[in-house]
Structure formats: structure tokens, C-alpha cells
Amino acid sequence: MSPHVVVTDIARADADLVDAFAALGSATVHEALGRTGYAGSAIRPIQQGAAIAGSAVTVLTAPGDNLMVHVAIEQARAGDVIVVVATGPSPFGHIGELMATQMQVKGVRGYVTSAGVRDTAELRAMGFPAWSRYVSAQGCLRDSPGSVNVPVVLEGVVVEPGDIVVADDDGVTIVPRMRAATVLDAARSRAAREATNRAKYEAGASSMDINGLRPVIAELGIAYVPQAERRDADS
């Protein structure tokens, strides 16, 4: 069998389950995953205010080549997020306005890549969200083999086809499809705790008390001293 494949029948999580993640956000989901799944600070949104969740259609591509992205768009369904990883550094615009238009018409919710995008003003204007490592005017070739819907590694995070991509202003978190229901419950519980704590903060409570940090400060031997005493000690 060729090392380059296009897998056409990937399993996806239930749509209602996927949709529920969008309102929780990448940070809460990352914490609910035990502080895993976050694709790192290098993958940044090109827009502000977009919050999505969708099923991953994965792409493994050669640097500076977007042939397999075209293939992936054809394979994508409404509700998907296309995740593109190059086999080496790729500061090229692998997609722009025209490819985004095709994705948007198909109902693809967004695009995530460790490579680059271009036409960012147009993508923002048309409301198609993207998260990328690079922004680059330099376009791609379309003549190198790759694969679609195979496992890829996005900035150290393994993404299996059909995993859930949660992306917003804070970045991108990947939820393994087989753990989605459990992670959703944990994320909802965390969001509920945060809502309770928010009300306490609004009433004037201190995070030192809510998070039980005073014993930690004591155990670390951190001393509270008056400024005059500190000044005398330094003199």
C-alpha cells in the first residue's frame, strides 16, 4: 500500500456532543483534560471573538505545498475543522480567500494549521476563522504527495481524524473523540465552579482564600514584612 492515503470514512463524535464544547472554550477544556491537549501559544487566531468546536479532518502535507488541503476540503463535511500539519517548517499561505470560500460553503467551521495562511483581511471579512503558526503572502505549489485523515502531530499534540477541535481567542485544544463525553462533563463541572467563584469575587472575596493559598505561602517560607523593616534589612 502507498504510504500516502486519503481515508474517506472517518468516525465522528455525535454532533450535539461536539457543539457543546464551543461554549466552554479552549482553556477550560484544556484544564478538564488534565492540562493536556493544548496546541501551544504558537498557534494563534487571525481574528478575535471566534469560538468553535468541530470534528478534525487531518492533513499531512509537504512544506510549501497545499495539494492535500484541496483533497481534504473535498472530504470535509459540515461541522468539521480542517487541521493541517506540514512535515517541516512551512511559512507559506497554504490557504487564502478562495479555498476558505469553498470550505465555508461546505459548512466547515474553521481551519487550524502549524503552517501558514494568507488573505487574512478577507478571511476576517467573510467570517471564516483560522488559527495558524504563520501568516504569509507566499503561496504554495500543488505537486507533492501527502495524506488526509491520518494521525498528525500539531505542535506536540496528537490529532486523530474525528477528534474534537476546540478553538477560540486563547488558542486550540484537541479532545480525543473516545474521551469526549467524559471531558465534556469535567469541563462543565469546571465552568460551574468558576461561575460560583466569580460570584464570590464580585462580592469581594480573595483568591488567596478561595484557592487555599495561605498555607502554601506559609509552607514555602514566604514572609510578610513591613516596608520599613525590609529597608532596614537591606541597609
Short mmCIF file of C-alpha atoms in Angstrom, two decimals:
data_model
loop_
_atom_site.label_atom_id
_atom_site.label_comp_id
_atom_site.label_asym_id
_atom_site.label_seq_id
_atom_site.Cartn_x
_atom_site.Cartn_y
_atom_site.Cartn_z
CA MET A 1 0.00 0.00 0.00
CA SER A 2 1.15 3.53 -0.72
CA PRO A 3 2.45 5.47 2.28
CA HIS A 4 0.19 8.30 1.13
CA VAL A 5 -3.52 7.73 1.72
CA VAL A 6 -6.87 9.51 1.82
CA VAL A 7 -9.14 7.90 4.41
CA THR A 8 -12.71 8.56 3.38
CA ASP A 9 -14.94 7.18 6.13
CA ILE A 10 -13.73 8.57 9.44
CA ALA A 11 -15.80 8.26 12.60
CA ARG A 12 -17.02 11.49 14.17
CA ALA A 13 -18.48 12.21 17.58
CA ASP A 14 -22.17 12.96 17.95
CA ALA A 15 -22.91 16.46 16.64
CA ASP A 16 -24.60 17.63 19.85
CA LEU A 17 -21.58 16.49 21.85
CA VAL A 18 -19.21 18.36 19.54
CA ASP A 19 -21.31 21.53 19.56
CA ALA A 20 -21.38 21.65 23.36
CA PHE A 21 -17.63 22.24 23.56
CA ALA A 22 -17.68 25.58 21.72
CA ALA A 23 -19.27 27.48 24.62
CA LEU A 24 -16.74 26.12 27.13
CA GLY A 25 -13.59 27.36 25.41
CA SER A 26 -10.10 26.03 24.84
CA ALA A 27 -8.72 26.96 28.28
CA THR A 28 -11.49 25.29 30.29
CA VAL A 29 -11.34 22.19 28.10
CA HIS A 30 -7.54 22.07 28.42
CA GLU A 31 -7.87 22.12 32.22
CA ALA A 32 -10.62 19.48 32.10
CA LEU A 33 -8.25 17.27 30.08
CA GLY A 34 -5.77 17.38 32.94
CA ARG A 35 -3.85 20.27 31.40
CA THR A 36 -3.24 18.40 28.15
CA GLY A 37 -4.44 18.78 24.56
CA TYR A 38 -3.46 22.43 24.15
CA ALA A 39 -1.58 23.01 20.89
CA GLY A 40 0.57 25.77 22.33
CA SER A 41 0.94 29.50 22.12
CA ALA A 42 2.47 29.49 18.63
CA ILE A 43 -0.87 28.58 17.04
CA ARG A 44 -2.71 31.89 17.09
CA PRO A 45 -6.08 33.12 15.78
CA ILE A 46 -6.05 35.52 12.86
CA GLN A 47 -9.28 37.06 14.21
CA GLN A 48 -10.81 37.89 17.58
CA GLY A 49 -14.07 36.69 19.01
CA ALA A 50 -14.47 33.38 17.17
CA ALA A 51 -15.19 30.31 19.29
CA ILE A 52 -15.72 27.00 17.52
CA ALA A 53 -15.75 23.27 18.02
CA GLY A 54 -15.73 20.70 15.24
CA SER A 55 -14.55 17.28 14.13
CA ALA A 56 -10.99 17.13 12.85
CA VAL A 57 -10.26 16.34 9.23
CA THR A 58 -6.50 15.95 9.34
CA VAL A 59 -3.94 16.71 6.63
CA LEU A 60 -0.27 15.75 6.47
CA THR A 61 1.40 17.80 3.77
CA ALA A 62 4.81 18.68 2.40
CA PRO A 63 6.09 22.15 3.32
CA GLY A 64 5.02 24.79 0.85
CA ASP A 65 2.51 22.51 -0.87
CA ASN A 66 -1.27 22.54 -0.46
CA LEU A 67 -2.35 19.75 -2.80
CA MET A 68 -3.64 17.63 0.06
CA VAL A 69 -5.56 20.55 1.54
CA HIS A 70 -7.63 20.62 -1.64
CA VAL A 71 -8.24 16.90 -1.19
CA ALA A 72 -9.23 17.40 2.45
CA ILE A 73 -11.76 20.09 1.59
CA GLU A 74 -13.47 17.65 -0.73
CA GLN A 75 -13.60 15.08 2.08
CA ALA A 76 -14.88 17.51 4.73
CA ARG A 77 -18.47 17.73 5.94
CA ALA A 78 -20.48 20.44 7.61
CA GLY A 79 -19.29 20.78 11.21
CA ASP A 80 -15.71 19.77 10.52
CA VAL A 81 -12.48 21.66 11.22
CA ILE A 82 -9.56 21.07 8.86
CA VAL A 83 -6.26 20.55 10.70
CA VAL A 84 -3.14 20.84 8.54
CA VAL A 85 0.35 19.82 9.66
CA ALA A 86 3.38 20.13 7.40
CA THR A 87 6.26 17.68 7.63
CA GLY A 88 8.66 20.59 8.19
CA PRO A 89 8.56 24.35 8.79
CA SER A 90 6.18 25.86 6.27
CA PRO A 91 5.83 29.66 6.43
CA PHE A 92 3.61 29.70 3.36
CA GLY A 93 -0.01 30.67 2.84
CA HIS A 94 -1.50 27.20 2.43
CA ILE A 95 -4.99 28.66 2.16
CA GLY A 96 -6.46 32.02 1.31
CA GLU A 97 -9.80 33.56 0.46
CA LEU A 98 -10.76 31.21 -2.39
CA MET A 99 -10.10 27.97 -0.52
CA ALA A 100 -11.80 29.41 2.56
CA THR A 101 -14.85 30.24 0.44
CA GLN A 102 -15.06 26.62 -0.64
CA MET A 103 -14.78 25.45 2.97
CA GLN A 104 -17.37 27.93 4.18
CA VAL A 105 -19.88 26.85 1.55
CA LYS A 106 -19.45 23.24 2.70
CA GLY A 107 -20.09 24.22 6.33
CA VAL A 108 -16.52 23.70 7.53
CA ARG A 109 -16.26 25.61 10.80
CA GLY A 110 -12.62 26.61 10.72
CA TYR A 111 -9.04 25.88 9.79
CA VAL A 112 -6.09 25.10 12.09
CA THR A 113 -2.51 24.72 10.95
CA SER A 114 1.11 24.60 12.06
CA ALA A 115 1.86 26.12 8.65
CA GLY A 116 0.54 29.44 7.34
CA VAL A 117 -2.43 31.26 5.88
CA ARG A 118 -2.84 34.36 3.76
CA ASP A 119 -5.61 36.78 2.72
CA THR A 120 -6.20 37.30 6.42
CA ALA A 121 -8.21 40.52 5.97
CA GLU A 122 -10.50 38.72 3.56
CA LEU A 123 -10.87 35.73 5.89
CA ARG A 124 -11.86 38.06 8.72
CA ALA A 125 -14.30 39.94 6.50
CA MET A 126 -16.01 36.74 5.39
CA GLY A 127 -16.14 35.40 8.93
CA PHE A 128 -14.11 32.27 8.30
CA PRO A 129 -11.98 31.58 11.41
CA ALA A 130 -8.44 30.30 11.17
CA TRP A 131 -5.64 29.56 13.62
CA SER A 132 -2.09 29.34 12.29
CA ARG A 133 1.58 29.46 13.17
CA TYR A 134 2.41 31.78 10.28
CA VAL A 135 0.81 34.48 8.17
CA SER A 136 2.48 34.68 4.78
CA ALA A 137 1.77 36.19 1.39
CA GLN A 138 3.83 33.47 -0.25
CA GLY A 139 1.65 30.82 -1.85
CA CYS A 140 2.08 27.08 -2.32
CA LEU A 141 2.77 24.53 -5.01
CA ARG A 142 0.42 21.63 -5.67
CA ASP A 143 2.63 18.76 -6.69
CA SER A 144 3.71 16.82 -3.56
CA PRO A 145 2.05 13.74 -2.07
CA GLY A 146 0.63 13.65 1.42
CA SER A 147 -2.23 12.12 3.35
CA VAL A 148 -5.70 13.00 4.60
CA ASN A 149 -7.37 11.66 7.73
CA VAL A 150 -4.31 10.08 9.28
CA PRO A 151 -2.90 10.88 12.75
CA VAL A 152 -0.89 14.12 12.79
CA VAL A 153 1.09 15.91 15.48
CA LEU A 154 0.07 19.54 15.90
CA GLU A 155 2.75 21.32 17.94
CA GLY A 156 3.27 18.23 20.08
CA VAL A 157 -0.41 17.22 20.32
CA VAL A 158 -1.53 14.08 18.53
CA VAL A 159 -4.67 14.70 16.49
CA GLU A 160 -6.59 11.69 15.25
CA PRO A 161 -9.18 12.15 12.50
CA GLY A 162 -12.55 12.73 14.16
CA ASP A 163 -11.09 14.21 17.34
CA ILE A 164 -12.80 17.37 18.56
CA VAL A 165 -11.07 20.68 17.87
CA VAL A 166 -11.93 23.47 20.34
CA ALA A 167 -10.59 26.84 19.26
CA ASP A 168 -11.04 30.44 20.38
CA ASP A 169 -9.02 33.56 21.20
CA ASP A 170 -6.85 31.56 23.63
CA GLY A 171 -5.77 29.02 21.03
CA VAL A 172 -6.57 25.42 20.14
CA THR A 173 -7.25 22.38 22.32
CA ILE A 174 -7.76 18.87 20.95
CA VAL A 175 -10.17 16.48 22.66
CA PRO A 176 -9.74 12.77 21.83
CA ARG A 177 -13.01 11.57 20.33
CA MET A 178 -13.22 8.49 22.56
CA ARG A 179 -12.93 10.65 25.70
CA ALA A 180 -15.27 13.41 24.56
CA ALA A 181 -18.26 12.67 26.80
CA THR A 182 -16.14 12.38 29.95
CA VAL A 183 -14.17 15.52 29.13
CA LEU A 184 -17.36 17.46 28.43
CA ASP A 185 -18.73 16.54 31.87
CA ALA A 186 -15.46 17.61 33.51
CA ALA A 187 -15.39 20.88 31.56
CA ARG A 188 -18.97 21.68 32.51
CA SER A 189 -18.19 20.99 36.17
CA ARG A 190 -15.18 23.28 35.97
CA ALA A 191 -17.24 26.02 34.33
CA ALA A 192 -19.84 25.72 37.10
CA ARG A 193 -17.14 26.06 39.79
CA GLU A 194 -15.77 29.12 38.01
CA ALA A 195 -19.22 30.68 37.92
CA THR A 196 -19.55 30.14 41.68
CA ASN A 197 -16.12 31.64 42.31
CA ARG A 198 -16.85 34.57 40.02
CA ALA A 199 -19.82 35.47 42.19
CA LYS A 200 -17.59 35.29 45.28
CA TYR A 201 -15.00 37.58 43.68
CA GLU A 202 -17.72 40.03 42.70
CA ALA A 203 -18.72 40.05 46.39
CA GLY A 204 -15.14 40.96 47.36
CA ALA A 205 -13.59 37.57 48.18
CA SER A 206 -9.85 36.98 47.78
CA SER A 207 -8.38 34.31 45.52
CA MET A 208 -5.92 33.63 48.33
CA ASP A 209 -8.78 32.23 50.40
CA ILE A 210 -10.87 30.64 47.65
CA ASN A 211 -7.86 28.72 46.35
CA GLY A 212 -6.46 27.90 49.78
CA LEU A 213 -3.16 29.61 49.07
CA ARG A 214 -2.30 30.91 52.53
CA PRO A 215 -0.97 27.53 53.76
CA VAL A 216 1.06 27.25 50.55
CA ILE A 217 2.68 30.62 51.21
CA ALA A 218 3.49 29.53 54.75
CA GLU A 219 4.92 26.18 53.67
CA LEU A 220 7.17 27.92 51.16
CA GLY A 221 8.54 30.14 53.91
CA ILE A 222 7.45 33.39 52.29
CA ALA A 223 7.42 36.13 54.92
CA TYR A 224 5.21 39.22 55.09
CA VAL A 225 7.29 42.16 56.40
CA PRO A 226 6.66 45.92 56.74
CA GLN A 227 8.45 48.07 54.18
CA ALA A 228 10.47 49.84 56.90
CA GLU A 229 11.68 46.51 58.25
CA ARG A 230 12.67 45.39 54.77
CA ARG A 231 14.51 48.67 54.18
CA ASP A 232 16.42 48.27 57.45
CA ALA A 233 17.38 44.71 56.50
CA ASP A 234 18.77 45.86 53.15
CA SER A 235 20.82 48.70 54.62
#
